[in-house]
XYZ file of C-alpha atoms in Angstrom:
701
model
C 134.575 63.413 133.757
C 137.217 65.991 132.874
C 139.234 65.315 129.753
C 142.933 66.059 129.683
C 144.616 67.587 126.622
C 146.094 64.157 125.797
C 142.727 62.431 125.494
C 142.308 61.568 121.798
C 139.262 59.308 121.847
C 135.987 59.548 123.721
C 133.090 57.150 123.598
C 130.020 58.796 122.123
C 126.697 57.535 123.438
C 123.332 57.887 121.787
C 121.319 60.685 123.398
C 117.993 58.853 123.358
C 117.225 55.128 123.382
C 114.105 55.494 121.255
C 114.132 56.419 117.592
C 114.374 60.202 117.269
C 112.383 62.097 114.671
C 110.121 59.125 113.825
C 107.713 61.062 111.588
C 107.680 60.863 107.800
C 109.750 63.899 106.706
C 107.908 64.892 103.510
C 104.181 65.479 104.160
C 104.171 67.624 101.009
C 105.482 64.735 98.858
C 103.825 61.811 100.539
C 105.048 58.242 100.067
C 104.542 57.301 103.698
C 102.712 54.063 102.837
C 106.053 52.373 102.110
C 109.047 53.870 103.870
C 111.684 52.909 106.426
C 113.091 55.465 108.887
C 116.861 55.158 109.381
C 117.159 57.667 112.216
C 118.535 56.437 115.527
C 121.815 54.927 116.663
C 124.570 54.563 114.074
C 128.170 53.554 114.634
C 130.463 56.538 114.329
C 134.181 57.032 113.882
C 136.204 60.246 113.818
C 139.671 61.311 114.857
C 138.541 62.491 118.290
C 135.345 60.494 118.726
C 134.289 56.884 118.293
C 131.319 54.847 119.381
C 127.710 55.714 118.609
C 125.927 58.756 117.259
C 122.235 59.567 117.191
C 121.018 60.529 113.719
C 119.730 63.055 112.631
C 121.627 65.395 114.967
C 124.889 67.108 114.007
C 127.954 65.776 115.774
C 128.466 69.140 117.518
C 125.165 68.762 119.424
C 124.501 67.115 122.755
C 121.536 65.305 121.191
C 123.907 63.437 118.879
C 125.759 61.968 121.841
C 129.095 63.114 120.373
C 129.065 66.823 121.257
C 132.350 67.608 119.490
C 133.091 70.685 117.390
C 135.749 71.002 114.689
C 135.781 67.376 113.634
C 136.406 67.655 109.919
C 135.652 64.046 108.998
C 133.366 61.371 110.313
C 132.180 57.943 109.167
C 128.664 56.660 109.904
C 127.718 52.966 109.686
C 124.582 50.970 110.290
C 122.850 47.841 109.093
C 119.832 48.208 106.835
C 117.363 45.580 105.673
C 114.817 46.295 102.982
C 111.409 44.790 103.867
C 110.719 41.620 101.898
C 107.376 43.010 100.736
C 109.287 45.633 98.760
C 110.526 42.966 96.350
C 109.912 44.123 92.785
C 109.948 47.818 93.729
C 112.668 50.328 93.187
C 114.309 51.432 96.438
C 115.488 55.004 97.005
C 117.748 56.181 99.829
C 116.940 59.779 100.859
C 118.825 62.306 102.982
C 117.229 65.458 104.363
C 120.638 67.161 104.663
C 124.279 66.302 105.309
C 126.960 68.926 105.862
C 129.032 69.180 103.765
C 130.303 66.396 101.445
C 128.820 62.924 101.733
C 130.079 59.733 100.096
C 127.595 56.867 100.416
C 128.490 53.171 100.168
C 126.531 49.947 100.601
C 128.549 46.869 101.525
C 131.630 48.811 100.431
C 130.348 49.628 96.949
C 130.062 53.341 96.110
C 126.461 54.452 95.674
C 126.914 58.177 95.167
C 128.375 61.439 96.380
C 126.747 64.752 97.248
C 128.245 68.166 98.010
C 126.170 70.864 99.691
C 125.306 71.013 103.361
C 121.692 72.204 103.202
C 120.200 70.384 100.226
C 118.086 67.242 100.279
C 119.314 64.472 97.978
C 118.642 60.831 97.125
C 120.146 57.794 95.443
C 118.380 54.916 93.724
C 119.872 51.897 95.559
C 117.727 49.154 94.016
C 120.776 47.368 92.638
C 122.606 47.465 95.980
C 120.004 46.085 98.391
C 118.226 42.723 98.379
C 114.894 42.613 100.234
C 115.179 40.623 103.442
C 119.012 40.536 103.416
C 120.962 42.844 105.781
C 123.514 45.214 104.257
C 125.943 47.747 105.699
C 125.245 51.387 104.877
C 128.219 53.734 105.215
C 128.207 57.524 104.953
C 131.590 59.253 104.900
C 131.311 62.955 105.662
C 133.748 65.815 105.190
C 132.941 69.067 107.004
C 135.774 71.543 106.523
C 136.579 73.905 109.376
C 137.418 76.546 106.777
C 133.946 77.225 105.434
C 134.573 80.583 103.789
C 134.171 79.358 100.203
C 131.211 77.049 100.837
C 127.615 77.817 101.694
C 127.485 77.765 105.489
C 125.280 80.648 106.625
C 125.552 81.202 110.368
C 127.928 78.308 111.028
C 131.225 79.434 112.547
C 134.370 78.976 110.450
C 138.101 78.632 111.129
C 139.566 81.008 109.931
C 136.822 83.197 111.276
C 134.350 84.963 109.041
C 134.097 88.747 109.065
C 130.691 88.262 110.710
C 131.913 85.798 113.349
C 130.157 87.790 116.075
C 126.798 86.652 114.719
C 127.904 83.099 113.891
C 127.155 79.982 115.903
C 128.327 76.430 116.549
C 128.802 74.546 113.258
C 126.388 71.890 112.050
C 128.303 68.926 110.633
C 127.426 65.468 109.432
C 123.922 64.071 109.021
C 121.546 66.671 110.428
C 118.192 65.801 108.896
C 116.264 62.543 108.564
C 117.609 59.585 106.555
C 115.109 57.124 105.104
C 114.369 54.466 102.488
C 111.346 54.479 100.197
C 109.788 51.869 97.936
C 108.738 53.285 94.563
C 107.393 51.959 91.294
C 109.681 50.524 88.638
C 109.385 53.850 86.810
C 108.697 56.634 89.269
C 108.217 60.366 89.771
C 111.634 61.672 90.759
C 110.331 65.238 91.117
C 106.946 66.931 90.792
C 106.340 70.634 90.211
C 102.873 72.077 90.896
C 102.509 75.799 90.229
C 99.116 77.325 90.953
C 99.828 80.979 90.255
C 97.254 81.061 87.438
C 94.567 80.824 90.160
C 92.490 78.467 88.002
C 94.554 75.290 88.044
C 98.025 73.779 88.267
C 100.825 73.743 85.768
C 102.271 70.265 86.288
C 105.764 68.994 85.509
C 106.770 65.433 86.447
C 110.385 64.296 86.086
C 110.465 60.495 85.832
C 113.254 58.017 86.525
C 113.722 54.279 86.880
C 113.265 51.473 84.359
C 111.559 53.267 81.459
C 111.149 57.031 81.929
C 110.917 57.804 78.218
C 107.284 57.701 77.170
C 106.012 56.744 80.618
C 102.273 57.387 81.180
C 101.578 59.867 83.998
C 98.147 60.313 85.581
C 97.489 63.405 87.723
C 94.318 63.555 89.828
C 93.014 65.907 92.525
C 91.991 63.900 95.568
C 88.507 64.813 96.720
C 87.250 66.213 93.413
C 88.523 63.646 90.935
C 89.593 66.271 88.388
C 92.477 64.845 86.395
C 94.755 65.038 83.406
C 96.629 62.297 81.543
C 100.197 63.027 80.462
C 103.039 61.169 78.816
C 106.739 61.693 79.424
C 108.913 62.830 76.551
C 112.207 61.264 75.490
C 113.938 62.910 78.457
C 111.416 61.497 80.923
C 109.642 64.831 81.437
C 105.842 65.024 81.465
C 104.219 68.458 81.466
C 100.629 69.598 81.282
C 97.785 71.592 82.744
C 95.414 70.467 85.493
C 92.444 72.809 85.189
C 90.007 73.113 88.121
C 86.314 73.779 87.589
C 85.750 75.545 90.942
C 89.145 76.764 92.124
C 89.565 77.647 95.786
C 92.491 79.949 96.459
C 95.128 79.675 99.172
C 95.600 82.686 101.458
C 96.491 83.334 105.107
C 92.786 83.767 105.822
C 91.839 80.566 103.983
C 94.916 78.324 103.579
C 93.248 75.769 101.344
C 95.540 73.011 100.104
C 94.990 70.588 97.254
C 96.302 67.028 97.504
C 97.209 65.813 94.044
C 97.880 62.150 93.327
C 100.538 61.487 90.695
C 100.725 57.957 89.253
C 103.547 56.939 86.919
C 103.216 53.711 84.955
C 100.499 51.065 84.990
C 99.458 48.072 87.039
C 101.285 46.644 90.044
C 104.579 48.271 89.038
C 103.100 51.788 89.016
C 104.454 54.504 91.278
C 102.164 56.700 93.399
C 102.947 59.901 95.272
C 100.599 62.520 96.752
C 101.791 66.100 96.320
C 100.417 69.099 98.210
C 100.140 72.650 96.896
C 97.790 75.613 96.678
C 96.451 78.150 94.217
C 97.832 81.604 94.888
C 99.598 84.444 93.095
C 102.112 86.818 94.680
C 103.113 89.844 92.611
C 104.438 93.370 92.773
C 102.379 96.157 91.257
C 104.420 99.296 91.410
C 105.458 99.774 95.035
C 102.832 97.446 96.455
C 102.585 93.688 96.936
C 99.449 91.768 96.055
C 98.340 88.273 96.995
C 95.600 86.884 94.761
C 94.884 90.400 93.557
C 94.477 91.866 97.050
C 97.044 94.154 98.608
C 99.130 92.550 101.327
C 101.435 94.125 103.904
C 104.166 91.853 105.262
C 104.532 91.822 109.033
C 107.466 89.487 109.436
C 109.932 88.100 111.930
C 113.379 86.685 111.202
C 113.859 83.095 112.388
C 117.234 81.361 112.262
C 115.853 77.911 113.047
C 118.112 76.880 115.954
C 117.163 74.910 119.056
C 119.120 74.330 122.294
C 120.746 70.909 122.359
C 119.926 70.082 118.740
C 121.263 73.074 116.783
C 119.854 73.515 113.279
C 117.827 70.311 113.634
C 114.474 70.576 115.363
C 114.216 68.222 118.355
C 110.919 66.875 117.022
C 108.200 67.650 114.510
C 106.091 69.273 117.225
C 108.803 71.914 117.713
C 108.642 72.827 114.032
C 104.878 73.165 114.108
C 104.940 75.071 117.388
C 107.340 77.671 115.980
C 104.861 78.506 113.232
C 102.091 78.852 115.822
C 104.261 81.022 118.089
C 105.106 83.407 115.245
C 101.389 83.788 114.580
C 100.665 84.375 118.284
C 103.230 87.186 118.212
C 101.155 88.819 115.482
C 103.297 88.057 112.453
C 101.966 86.985 109.071
C 105.406 86.171 107.587
C 108.565 84.401 108.734
C 111.886 85.113 107.080
C 113.657 81.774 107.515
C 117.218 82.995 107.642
C 120.057 81.362 105.683
C 118.644 77.863 105.916
C 116.553 75.398 103.932
C 114.032 74.635 106.677
C 112.544 71.162 106.917
C 109.528 70.391 104.709
C 107.480 69.664 107.847
C 107.851 73.323 108.892
C 106.992 74.557 105.409
C 103.973 72.249 105.241
C 102.774 73.657 108.563
C 103.141 77.168 107.138
C 101.105 76.029 104.130
C 98.480 74.401 106.302
C 98.015 77.343 108.664
C 98.488 80.268 106.278
C 101.865 81.662 107.378
C 103.761 83.480 104.628
C 107.444 82.596 104.191
C 110.528 84.401 102.912
C 112.925 81.556 102.051
C 116.659 81.844 101.418
C 119.746 79.620 101.150
C 122.946 79.825 103.164
C 125.769 82.053 101.896
C 129.531 81.651 101.711
C 131.583 84.400 103.348
C 134.422 85.178 100.941
C 134.108 86.020 97.291
C 135.631 83.948 94.525
C 134.342 82.458 91.318
C 134.242 79.050 93.015
C 132.333 80.407 96.032
C 129.765 82.095 93.785
C 129.347 78.875 91.804
C 128.913 76.871 95.029
C 126.267 79.335 96.207
C 124.294 79.053 92.979
C 124.630 75.256 92.928
C 122.115 75.108 95.812
C 119.352 76.914 93.976
C 117.976 74.118 91.755
C 117.634 71.837 94.774
C 115.949 74.604 96.772
C 113.360 75.297 94.079
C 112.787 71.616 93.277
C 112.195 70.664 96.905
C 110.319 73.734 98.127
C 108.797 75.392 95.069
C 105.380 73.743 95.517
C 104.785 75.435 98.881
C 102.235 78.247 98.454
C 103.437 79.800 101.719
C 106.756 80.819 100.125
C 106.145 84.272 98.672
C 109.728 85.610 98.428
C 113.011 84.004 97.424
C 116.031 85.616 99.067
C 119.558 85.021 97.769
C 122.665 86.689 99.190
C 122.420 88.340 102.598
C 124.239 91.618 103.301
C 126.919 90.965 100.673
C 128.119 87.877 102.570
C 130.155 85.928 100.084
C 130.629 89.204 98.200
C 133.154 90.675 100.654
C 130.715 93.372 101.796
C 131.582 95.252 98.625
C 129.258 94.943 95.641
C 129.784 98.611 94.688
C 133.557 98.207 94.631
C 133.766 95.304 92.208
C 132.045 94.581 88.927
C 132.689 90.842 89.400
C 130.936 90.866 92.778
C 128.022 92.833 91.390
C 127.824 90.430 88.473
C 127.714 87.478 90.905
C 124.628 88.963 92.581
C 123.017 89.661 89.211
C 123.796 86.164 87.959
C 122.296 84.590 91.075
C 119.115 86.582 90.402
C 119.049 85.444 86.773
C 119.629 81.826 87.797
C 116.791 81.899 90.301
C 114.469 83.694 87.896
C 115.075 80.951 85.295
C 114.254 78.322 87.928
C 111.084 80.017 89.198
C 109.392 83.077 87.739
C 106.385 82.978 90.079
C 107.831 84.788 93.105
C 109.645 88.068 93.793
C 113.407 87.652 94.258
C 115.770 89.681 96.460
C 119.307 89.274 95.136
C 121.167 90.796 98.116
C 119.116 91.404 101.215
C 119.893 94.535 103.191
C 121.434 97.087 100.827
C 123.569 97.478 97.674
C 120.936 96.215 95.248
C 121.895 95.663 91.623
C 118.952 93.632 90.293
C 115.997 92.893 92.508
C 112.217 92.696 92.604
C 112.072 94.220 96.100
C 114.289 96.941 97.555
C 114.826 95.797 101.127
C 116.972 97.303 103.857
C 118.502 96.308 107.207
C 118.912 99.142 109.667
C 119.744 99.035 113.369
C 119.623 102.348 115.232
C 119.495 102.807 119.029
C 118.507 106.491 118.885
C 114.751 106.675 118.279
C 114.903 110.267 117.074
C 117.444 109.276 114.448
C 115.405 106.161 113.568
C 112.340 108.336 113.087
C 114.254 110.801 110.884
C 115.934 108.183 108.689
C 112.796 106.083 108.228
C 110.848 109.165 107.162
C 113.601 109.998 104.671
C 113.557 106.468 103.297
C 109.815 106.775 102.817
C 109.914 110.087 100.942
C 113.023 109.201 98.930
C 115.353 111.801 100.406
C 117.397 109.148 102.249
C 118.821 106.109 100.469
C 121.873 105.424 102.621
C 122.534 104.715 106.266
C 125.394 103.694 108.583
C 125.906 99.981 109.229
C 128.007 98.695 112.113
C 129.801 95.667 110.680
C 132.006 95.239 113.750
C 132.776 96.845 117.126
C 135.096 99.378 115.471
C 133.924 99.101 111.865
C 131.096 101.338 110.654
C 130.432 101.854 106.946
C 127.845 103.795 104.977
C 125.588 101.604 102.870
C 123.090 102.528 100.208
C 119.921 100.887 98.989
C 121.402 100.948 95.523
C 124.668 99.782 93.971
C 123.534 100.280 90.395
C 121.872 103.071 88.462
C 119.795 100.358 86.768
C 117.754 99.757 89.942
C 114.651 101.990 89.832
C 114.470 104.591 92.603
C 110.690 104.299 92.635
C 108.047 101.946 91.339
C 109.476 98.877 93.144
C 108.224 97.702 96.574
C 110.447 98.903 99.411
C 110.457 97.180 102.769
C 112.530 96.686 105.860
C 113.828 93.165 106.365
C 115.849 93.552 109.591
C 115.510 95.943 112.515
C 115.493 95.950 116.308
C 117.512 97.390 119.167
C 118.034 97.273 122.904
C 120.298 95.583 125.433
C 117.719 94.213 127.866
C 114.464 92.457 127.071
C 112.588 95.541 128.303
C 114.578 97.797 125.960
C 114.091 95.482 123.006
C 110.329 95.390 123.555
C 110.291 99.184 123.823
C 112.205 99.565 120.562
C 109.913 97.036 118.896
C 106.925 99.125 119.928
C 108.236 102.493 118.779
C 110.309 101.460 115.755
C 107.458 99.421 114.296
C 105.131 102.370 114.831
C 107.360 104.547 112.636
C 107.382 101.904 109.903
C 103.589 101.829 110.004
C 103.467 105.625 109.796
C 104.656 105.565 106.168
C 102.316 104.010 103.630
C 105.041 103.645 101.027
C 106.568 100.630 102.764
C 105.360 97.159 101.796
C 106.278 95.550 105.107
C 108.906 94.818 107.723
C 110.809 91.940 109.338
C 111.768 92.207 113.017
C 115.003 90.610 114.195
C 114.320 88.177 115.706
C 112.021 85.319 116.723
C 114.164 83.489 119.323
C 117.599 83.796 120.886
C 120.456 81.739 119.456
C 123.419 80.844 121.665
C 125.093 84.178 122.612
C 122.726 86.264 120.467
C 119.975 87.475 122.781
C 117.923 89.508 120.307
C 114.902 87.202 120.303
C 111.387 87.954 121.423
C 111.573 84.446 122.876
C 114.348 82.581 124.658
C 116.200 79.745 122.924
C 113.665 77.289 124.379
C 110.753 79.442 123.171
C 109.708 81.027 126.472
C 108.349 84.563 126.515
C 110.648 87.245 127.885
C 109.876 90.256 130.073
C 108.354 92.649 127.556
C 107.529 95.478 129.955
C 103.797 95.108 129.413
C 104.018 94.890 125.630
C 101.755 92.465 123.810
C 103.647 91.843 120.528
C 100.431 90.968 118.714
C 99.200 94.540 119.363
C 102.252 95.974 117.594
C 101.869 93.597 114.639
C 98.103 93.741 114.240
C 96.156 94.609 111.095
C 95.129 97.815 112.837
C 97.505 99.804 115.057
C 97.792 103.234 116.647
C 100.577 105.587 115.562
C 101.322 108.271 118.154
C 102.794 111.697 117.443
C 105.270 111.439 120.264
C 109.003 110.926 120.720
C 109.319 108.775 123.850
C 111.989 109.345 126.468
C 113.221 105.868 127.367
C 112.123 102.320 128.122
C 109.766 102.306 131.100
C 109.260 106.055 130.907
C 107.751 107.121 127.610
C 106.692 110.427 129.171
C 107.144 112.141 132.517
C 104.100 112.047 134.823
C 101.808 114.802 133.511
C 100.867 117.351 136.149
C 98.281 118.903 133.857
C 95.964 117.508 131.162
C 97.789 117.313 127.860
C 96.910 116.814 124.176
C 97.922 113.588 122.467
C 97.557 113.094 118.718
C 97.203 109.582 117.328
C 96.706 108.138 113.853
C 95.413 104.746 112.748
C 97.259 102.434 110.358
C 94.832 99.849 109.050
C 95.670 96.960 106.720
C 92.308 95.268 106.658
C 90.187 94.892 103.557
C 87.456 97.379 104.498
C 87.385 101.001 105.724
C 86.757 101.759 109.374
C 85.240 104.572 111.384
C 86.816 104.634 114.816
C 87.042 106.617 118.012
C 90.179 106.765 120.097
C 90.040 106.379 123.869
C 92.427 106.615 126.808
C 92.382 105.707 130.493
C 95.007 105.641 133.207
C 95.955 102.344 134.842
C 98.383 101.756 137.673
C 102.048 101.638 136.720
C 102.906 98.319 135.080
C 99.297 97.125 134.865
C 98.866 94.572 132.057
C 97.075 96.008 129.053
C 95.128 92.765 128.741
C 94.405 92.355 132.472
C 91.190 92.864 134.481
C 91.862 96.541 135.229
C 92.370 97.218 131.518
C 89.178 95.369 130.664
C 87.282 97.466 133.190
C 88.719 100.663 131.697
C 87.267 99.848 128.271
C 83.791 100.669 129.544
C 84.786 103.980 131.177
C 87.413 105.829 129.142
C 88.767 109.073 130.602
C 89.360 110.641 127.169
C 87.678 110.088 123.803
C 88.312 111.564 120.374
C 85.950 112.591 117.648
C 85.270 109.903 114.987
C 88.125 109.181 112.582
C 87.691 107.787 109.059
C 90.239 105.094 108.287
C 90.988 103.786 104.788
C 92.913 100.561 104.140
C 96.674 101.103 103.686
C 96.416 104.847 104.297
C 97.505 106.431 107.556
C 94.500 108.220 108.979
C 94.370 111.879 109.870
C 95.411 112.637 113.419
C 92.845 112.467 116.175
C 93.440 114.497 119.316
C 92.742 113.277 122.826
C 92.953 115.456 125.913
C 94.542 113.127 128.428
C 93.863 113.854 132.105
C 96.720 114.583 134.466
C 98.459 111.781 136.350
C 101.044 113.466 138.583
C 101.967 110.166 140.249
C 102.554 108.442 136.931
C 101.067 105.195 135.688
C 100.288 103.434 132.443
C 98.058 105.177 129.917
C 95.977 102.638 128.017
C 95.027 103.753 124.508
C 92.564 101.980 122.239
C 90.390 102.439 119.169
C 86.839 101.172 118.781
C 84.839 100.660 115.615
C 81.198 101.657 115.050
C 80.038 98.555 116.920
C 82.136 99.447 119.942
C 84.653 96.684 119.399
C 88.278 97.421 120.269
C 90.304 97.142 117.044
C 93.679 98.531 118.159
C 95.553 98.946 121.439
C 98.665 100.740 122.667
C 100.011 102.275 125.872
C 102.326 104.914 127.310
C 104.302 104.614 130.529
C 104.538 107.786 132.605
C 107.401 107.716 135.109
C 110.194 109.846 136.487
C 113.371 109.926 134.419
C 116.554 109.921 136.452
C 119.840 111.117 135.052
C 122.410 108.301 134.784
C 124.533 107.809 137.886
C 128.144 108.503 136.931
C 129.678 108.709 140.412
C 133.208 107.398 140.447
C 133.755 107.922 136.736
C 137.296 108.813 135.717
C 137.947 112.525 135.510
C 139.704 113.965 132.490
C 143.473 114.337 132.679
């Protein structure tokens, strides 16, 4: 049906007849024994839409059944009935996220209000609901089109943000799971488990309900029985230490999780919740990062957490878990979840499987005192909800001076806003490094990170080398089609120029998938060439709407990578070639004579290696993991002398004399250890390079 401009009302239909997102949303804070999922069909009213909406999908999405952008207000209604067996319990209504302001009523009576589009929140509704008796739940939502002064991240705004070219369809209304829980008469409202001591957990339990003051709190590790008894103070806060006799640490190699049962109160009215966390310590020592006392190099990918048809909401829990697995298959050990509180299910999967996480909130886009305050208002909720996850090893705050008018150096008030955000986050959590303004213009930070996009590989190579040796601290940034500015790492003399970890947190180039894979291969190699860097973050994991920078498509399919295996580029051990390639698909011209090739090894494993480098020609375009490549491993055409490789130190160069290949082809390169096992792999494409065809171009006047 085609709508005319005079159509003011459309009937919205639920996208799926079954209940969407049926899983319990908080595996890390488990009360799944007594809960009621409120996802599914709700009645919905808005100025240009009325009928039904499918929760928990934003009203801009097709999955919601509404599929309307720029609605600034909407009202949700549904009937809820508390199970009769919950009689005598306290009942809590929980929201994963609602953008942006939500007013909640039950049978017309106001229950509570929440402002902030990414935070989880809850209301104790015991006094509003009677077990076994239906009630009407209403959620009134305001989602302003003008988002500039509120935290909105990549959501498009009207008026448009400065960065509108990298913004996407807004996410409005209820966009994460809504549910009811039965809890004890006095219950654990929040639980903090911090295991950075590596020998046990520092425990803080915030109680609420009938009698929080003086409430007894029992904390016990499931499986071992180790426990501690606490008692809440006059403010309802119980704090103590849960020491473990035989602590087992959490790491990517061994992502061990402890399940800790927290019981508040006594007898039948007691409240029970099972909280998940791990023992691990992330810290900076000089310019290096250490996890549990062992050096770690971050090989990350930026993930914006969008899906086709459902926007910022994952279509199902399997999609969240699959994204973690896909990032690992691509060779990454860290995901920078960009400008979004991701769902606890995704974070729990990162915990469970050992994926490191760089977490950050959404930013506003224009600076004001109110916008800065709104940005900081998210931080307590972020730390309270997600601070127990051992996978989170970095807190990010502002991104690229968004919400600071792209001008920290030009304004003391803007610089102070970044500093204050750092101080606020540090007071909330002092167990993780904090980046106050990701990309450049640092004023107070634990990591000096930088975003740099450069299509010219020779210039990339030069600038990256200068960043590594300290001779370069600034670089051009294209903020718009006709707007290029020079940015610096530093916006304050107080930021140390050395002695703090330095790492890239956004890079990537290329128009086609082939070009992007080629840039990934060569740009990452140059980052690995310089031992000073503590890691990198490639942009990005998957395409989003018009932004086609992903290694994967929006629906998580692999692209044409021109023979590249991303896991080879992001491996613990990689080859670094002393070569400036010509272009995608033609790294070198077909060699008519044998030629020398020098390669180094960058190794981030725990132990030294002794390796030999090998090379063999394959046909043009042959897969580096195909049968012909496997056959070549047993009969290399060129082999180097042994090379000693130390962890986190680029090896000396090893020279190979590569045989001629006048017809071109793909040169497979690999390194083997003393047992003959291949530990690193790369390739070069040899092909003719044609000059660009410019026939028909306009001649000068």
